[in-house]
Amino acid sequence: MSGRFITLEGSEGAGKSTNVDTVCETLTEAGIDFVRTREPGGTPMAEALRDAMLHKWDESVDGITELLLVFAARAQHLSHVIRPALAAGRWVVCDRFTDATFAYQGYGRRLDLEKLAALESWIQGELQPDITLYLDVAPDVAEQRIAAREKDRMEVERRDFFVRVRQGYLDRASEHERFEIIDAGNPLQEVQAEVRLKTSEFIRRARRG
């Protein structure tokens, strides 16, 4: 069985980290060798670029600067982690990928979607996730969930920003059949059960070829 590329998407407060755990547990139980990683990040250099992007600078950060930092980190990540793992027949589980860039920088920052698509094509070629689990949650619910934690530069954005981000994700989901939309507003145990089910179904399809 060849390698497969699984991504999890969602805004802050959607429960991505917890549900990445659920995906990884399901793969482990199925005896599948995988790499767990995240974006931006995944390599020492890419993590440094992530830190730069999320840092609360004294100067304003231009949306294009933010976009290019994300794609610079992605290029490094693809070269050193994702492509080598897939080429070796391993599965990759990634906390966010390019769909997040379209949602956050394209819709949230209102950057030119055609330019994002050009960068996507240049940096990753034809590579796309095999399945994307999108954890959908209303911005007001997400806001309540992260209210008590220390926030990075992205998490302190206004609610209207996250309304646009959510719409970006939903638009991407409507355009790509690989998306599985999961209602992350439900209780955690229900969300985890659906994530486990979707992952198990995907494993079965992959094994059938």
Tab-separated table of C-alpha atoms in Angstrom:
chain	number	residue	atom	x	y	z
A	1	MET	CA	0.000	0.000	0.000
A	2	SER	CA	1.414	3.381	-1.015
A	3	GLY	CA	1.646	6.399	1.255
A	4	ARG	CA	-1.388	8.575	1.913
A	5	PHE	CA	-1.644	12.219	2.920
A	6	ILE	CA	-4.226	13.134	5.594
A	7	THR	CA	-4.809	16.721	6.699
A	8	LEU	CA	-6.923	18.182	9.488
A	9	GLU	CA	-8.252	21.697	9.152
A	10	GLY	CA	-10.207	24.093	11.303
A	11	SER	CA	-9.995	27.429	13.048
A	12	GLU	CA	-8.746	28.029	16.566
A	13	GLY	CA	-10.994	26.308	19.088
A	14	ALA	CA	-12.077	23.557	16.694
A	15	GLY	CA	-10.160	20.866	18.586
A	16	LYS	CA	-7.620	20.020	15.907
A	17	SER	CA	-4.792	18.923	18.185
A	18	THR	CA	-7.031	16.530	20.106
A	19	ASN	CA	-8.417	15.074	16.907
A	20	VAL	CA	-5.005	14.721	15.286
A	21	ASP	CA	-4.372	12.434	18.263
A	22	THR	CA	-7.507	10.481	17.341
A	23	VAL	CA	-6.399	10.063	13.716
A	24	CYS	CA	-2.948	8.889	14.816
A	25	GLU	CA	-4.417	6.423	17.311
A	26	THR	CA	-6.650	4.989	14.570
A	27	LEU	CA	-3.704	4.576	12.198
A	28	THR	CA	-1.616	2.939	14.927
A	29	GLU	CA	-4.402	0.463	15.701
A	30	ALA	CA	-4.555	-0.362	11.981
A	31	GLY	CA	-0.803	-1.038	11.884
A	32	ILE	CA	-0.027	1.841	9.525
A	33	ASP	CA	3.384	3.532	9.595
A	34	PHE	CA	2.927	7.303	9.580
A	35	VAL	CA	4.554	10.667	10.207
A	36	ARG	CA	2.764	13.288	12.302
A	37	THR	CA	3.543	16.904	11.484
A	38	ARG	CA	2.042	20.391	11.308
A	39	GLU	CA	1.920	23.625	9.337
A	40	PRO	CA	3.404	26.100	9.430
A	41	GLY	CA	6.301	24.070	10.779
A	42	GLY	CA	7.473	20.495	10.626
A	43	THR	CA	11.223	21.179	10.362
A	44	PRO	CA	13.522	23.356	12.500
A	45	MET	CA	13.655	26.094	9.845
A	46	ALA	CA	9.935	25.910	9.131
A	47	GLU	CA	9.194	26.119	12.866
A	48	ALA	CA	11.344	29.271	13.061
A	49	LEU	CA	9.307	30.769	10.217
A	50	ARG	CA	6.129	29.805	12.098
A	51	ASP	CA	7.391	31.609	15.189
A	52	ALA	CA	8.135	34.703	13.108
A	53	MET	CA	4.664	34.641	11.558
A	54	LEU	CA	2.792	34.246	14.861
A	55	HIS	CA	4.939	36.613	16.934
A	56	LYS	CA	3.268	39.817	18.158
A	57	TRP	CA	5.562	42.332	16.487
A	58	ASP	CA	5.644	46.038	17.378
A	59	GLU	CA	5.132	46.748	13.672
A	60	SER	CA	2.138	45.704	11.604
A	61	VAL	CA	2.593	42.562	9.512
A	62	ASP	CA	1.538	42.890	5.891
A	63	GLY	CA	-0.718	40.111	4.630
A	64	ILE	CA	1.658	39.362	1.771
A	65	THR	CA	4.567	39.017	4.206
A	66	GLU	CA	2.486	36.550	6.202
A	67	LEU	CA	1.577	34.626	3.050
A	68	LEU	CA	5.166	34.319	1.874
A	69	LEU	CA	6.335	33.144	5.306
A	70	VAL	CA	3.711	30.392	5.184
A	71	PHE	CA	4.746	29.236	1.724
A	72	ALA	CA	8.457	29.443	2.564
A	73	ALA	CA	7.842	27.161	5.549
A	74	ARG	CA	5.728	24.873	3.349
A	75	ALA	CA	8.458	24.534	0.731
A	76	GLN	CA	10.921	23.440	3.421
A	77	HIS	CA	8.370	21.101	4.984
A	78	LEU	CA	7.513	19.453	1.685
A	79	SER	CA	11.163	18.997	0.765
A	80	HIS	CA	12.330	17.555	4.084
A	81	VAL	CA	9.304	15.765	5.546
A	82	ILE	CA	6.170	15.280	3.474
A	83	ARG	CA	7.514	14.237	0.062
A	84	PRO	CA	10.229	11.900	1.467
A	85	ALA	CA	7.693	10.175	3.740
A	86	LEU	CA	5.167	9.650	0.939
A	87	ALA	CA	7.903	8.436	-1.420
A	88	ALA	CA	8.903	5.858	1.206
A	89	GLY	CA	5.326	4.573	1.381
A	90	ARG	CA	4.591	6.127	4.766
A	91	TRP	CA	1.394	7.984	5.585
A	92	VAL	CA	1.499	11.642	6.610
A	93	VAL	CA	-0.888	13.231	9.118
A	94	CYS	CA	-0.625	17.010	8.990
A	95	ASP	CA	-2.257	19.579	11.264
A	96	ARG	CA	-3.234	22.118	8.560
A	97	PHE	CA	-1.948	22.519	5.015
A	98	THR	CA	-2.699	24.769	2.044
A	99	ASP	CA	-6.452	24.911	2.662
A	100	ALA	CA	-5.603	26.921	5.785
A	101	THR	CA	-3.655	29.389	3.645
A	102	PHE	CA	-6.646	29.971	1.401
A	103	ALA	CA	-8.916	30.340	4.435
A	104	TYR	CA	-6.685	32.565	6.575
A	105	GLN	CA	-4.666	34.586	4.104
A	106	GLY	CA	-7.028	34.389	1.132
A	107	TYR	CA	-10.367	34.947	2.845
A	108	GLY	CA	-9.281	36.266	6.239
A	109	ARG	CA	-6.718	38.735	4.879
A	110	ARG	CA	-8.595	39.172	1.583
A	111	LEU	CA	-5.540	38.430	-0.552
A	112	ASP	CA	-5.830	37.615	-4.251
A	113	LEU	CA	-6.953	33.979	-4.543
A	114	GLU	CA	-5.440	33.639	-8.015
A	115	LYS	CA	-2.024	34.574	-6.627
A	116	LEU	CA	-2.459	32.036	-3.831
A	117	ALA	CA	-3.339	29.400	-6.416
A	118	ALA	CA	-0.216	30.288	-8.397
A	119	LEU	CA	1.942	29.879	-5.281
A	120	GLU	CA	0.190	26.610	-4.478
A	121	SER	CA	0.971	25.262	-7.939
A	122	TRP	CA	4.580	26.459	-7.833
A	123	ILE	CA	5.421	25.157	-4.351
A	124	GLN	CA	3.572	21.842	-4.283
A	125	GLY	CA	2.866	21.012	-7.931
A	126	GLU	CA	0.105	18.412	-8.209
A	127	LEU	CA	0.404	17.246	-4.599
A	128	GLN	CA	-2.839	17.485	-2.637
A	129	PRO	CA	-4.077	15.693	0.479
A	130	ASP	CA	-5.874	12.414	-0.132
A	131	ILE	CA	-8.421	13.318	2.539
A	132	THR	CA	-9.063	16.470	4.553
A	133	LEU	CA	-11.019	16.317	7.799
A	134	TYR	CA	-12.438	19.794	8.325
A	135	LEU	CA	-13.567	20.502	11.891
A	136	ASP	CA	-16.237	23.140	11.451
A	137	VAL	CA	-17.183	25.336	14.391
A	138	ALA	CA	-19.020	28.650	14.616
A	139	PRO	CA	-16.707	31.601	15.398
A	140	ASP	CA	-18.599	32.551	18.562
A	141	VAL	CA	-18.211	29.016	19.942
A	142	ALA	CA	-14.516	28.952	19.011
A	143	GLU	CA	-14.037	32.320	20.684
A	144	GLN	CA	-15.461	31.005	23.956
A	145	ARG	CA	-13.251	27.912	23.845
A	146	ILE	CA	-9.983	29.855	23.531
A	147	ALA	CA	-10.957	32.763	25.783
A	148	ALA	CA	-8.791	31.664	28.722
A	149	ARG	CA	-5.591	30.763	26.892
A	150	GLU	CA	-2.666	32.973	25.913
A	151	LYS	CA	-3.183	33.982	22.299
A	152	ASP	CA	-0.754	34.409	19.413
A	153	ARG	CA	-0.982	37.115	16.746
A	154	MET	CA	-3.578	35.225	14.700
A	155	GLU	CA	-5.798	34.245	17.615
A	156	VAL	CA	-6.346	37.858	18.686
A	157	GLU	CA	-8.033	38.747	15.389
A	158	ARG	CA	-11.612	40.057	15.471
A	159	ARG	CA	-14.601	37.772	15.021
A	160	ASP	CA	-15.312	39.069	11.494
A	161	PHE	CA	-11.883	37.762	10.454
A	162	PHE	CA	-12.816	34.268	11.642
A	163	VAL	CA	-16.221	34.503	9.968
A	164	ARG	CA	-14.342	35.004	6.664
A	165	VAL	CA	-11.925	32.186	7.525
A	166	ARG	CA	-14.816	29.798	8.101
A	167	GLN	CA	-16.395	30.793	4.797
A	168	GLY	CA	-13.058	30.158	3.100
A	169	TYR	CA	-12.965	26.646	4.454
A	170	LEU	CA	-16.567	25.957	3.457
A	171	ASP	CA	-15.918	27.245	-0.056
A	172	ARG	CA	-12.833	25.026	-0.368
A	173	ALA	CA	-14.864	22.075	0.896
A	174	SER	CA	-17.502	22.676	-1.774
A	175	GLU	CA	-14.781	22.642	-4.469
A	176	HIS	CA	-12.823	19.533	-3.389
A	177	GLU	CA	-14.324	16.072	-2.899
A	178	ARG	CA	-11.508	15.076	-0.512
A	179	PHE	CA	-13.123	17.165	2.257
A	180	GLU	CA	-15.071	15.533	5.067
A	181	ILE	CA	-16.910	18.162	7.109
A	182	ILE	CA	-17.270	17.311	10.795
A	183	ASP	CA	-19.422	19.385	13.146
A	184	ALA	CA	-16.890	20.347	15.811
A	185	GLY	CA	-19.548	22.206	17.755
A	186	ASN	CA	-20.742	18.852	19.074
A	187	PRO	CA	-19.414	17.347	22.337
A	188	LEU	CA	-15.805	16.201	22.045
A	189	GLN	CA	-16.586	12.484	22.326
A	190	GLU	CA	-19.010	12.722	19.404
A	191	VAL	CA	-16.460	14.611	17.303
A	192	GLN	CA	-13.753	12.068	18.093
A	193	ALA	CA	-16.073	9.209	17.190
A	194	GLU	CA	-16.791	10.762	13.801
A	195	VAL	CA	-13.107	11.464	13.183
A	196	ARG	CA	-12.304	7.838	14.024
A	197	LEU	CA	-15.089	6.625	11.711
A	198	LYS	CA	-13.976	8.799	8.775
A	199	THR	CA	-10.360	7.732	9.267
A	200	SER	CA	-11.274	4.042	9.450
A	201	GLU	CA	-13.371	4.312	6.292
A	202	PHE	CA	-10.476	5.981	4.505
A	203	ILE	CA	-8.089	3.222	5.614
A	204	ARG	CA	-10.452	0.588	4.227
A	205	ARG	CA	-10.671	2.387	0.878
A	206	ALA	CA	-6.888	2.739	0.719
A	207	ARG	CA	-6.410	-0.968	1.391
A	208	ARG	CA	-8.820	-1.865	-1.376
A	209	GLY	CA	-6.661	0.238	-3.691
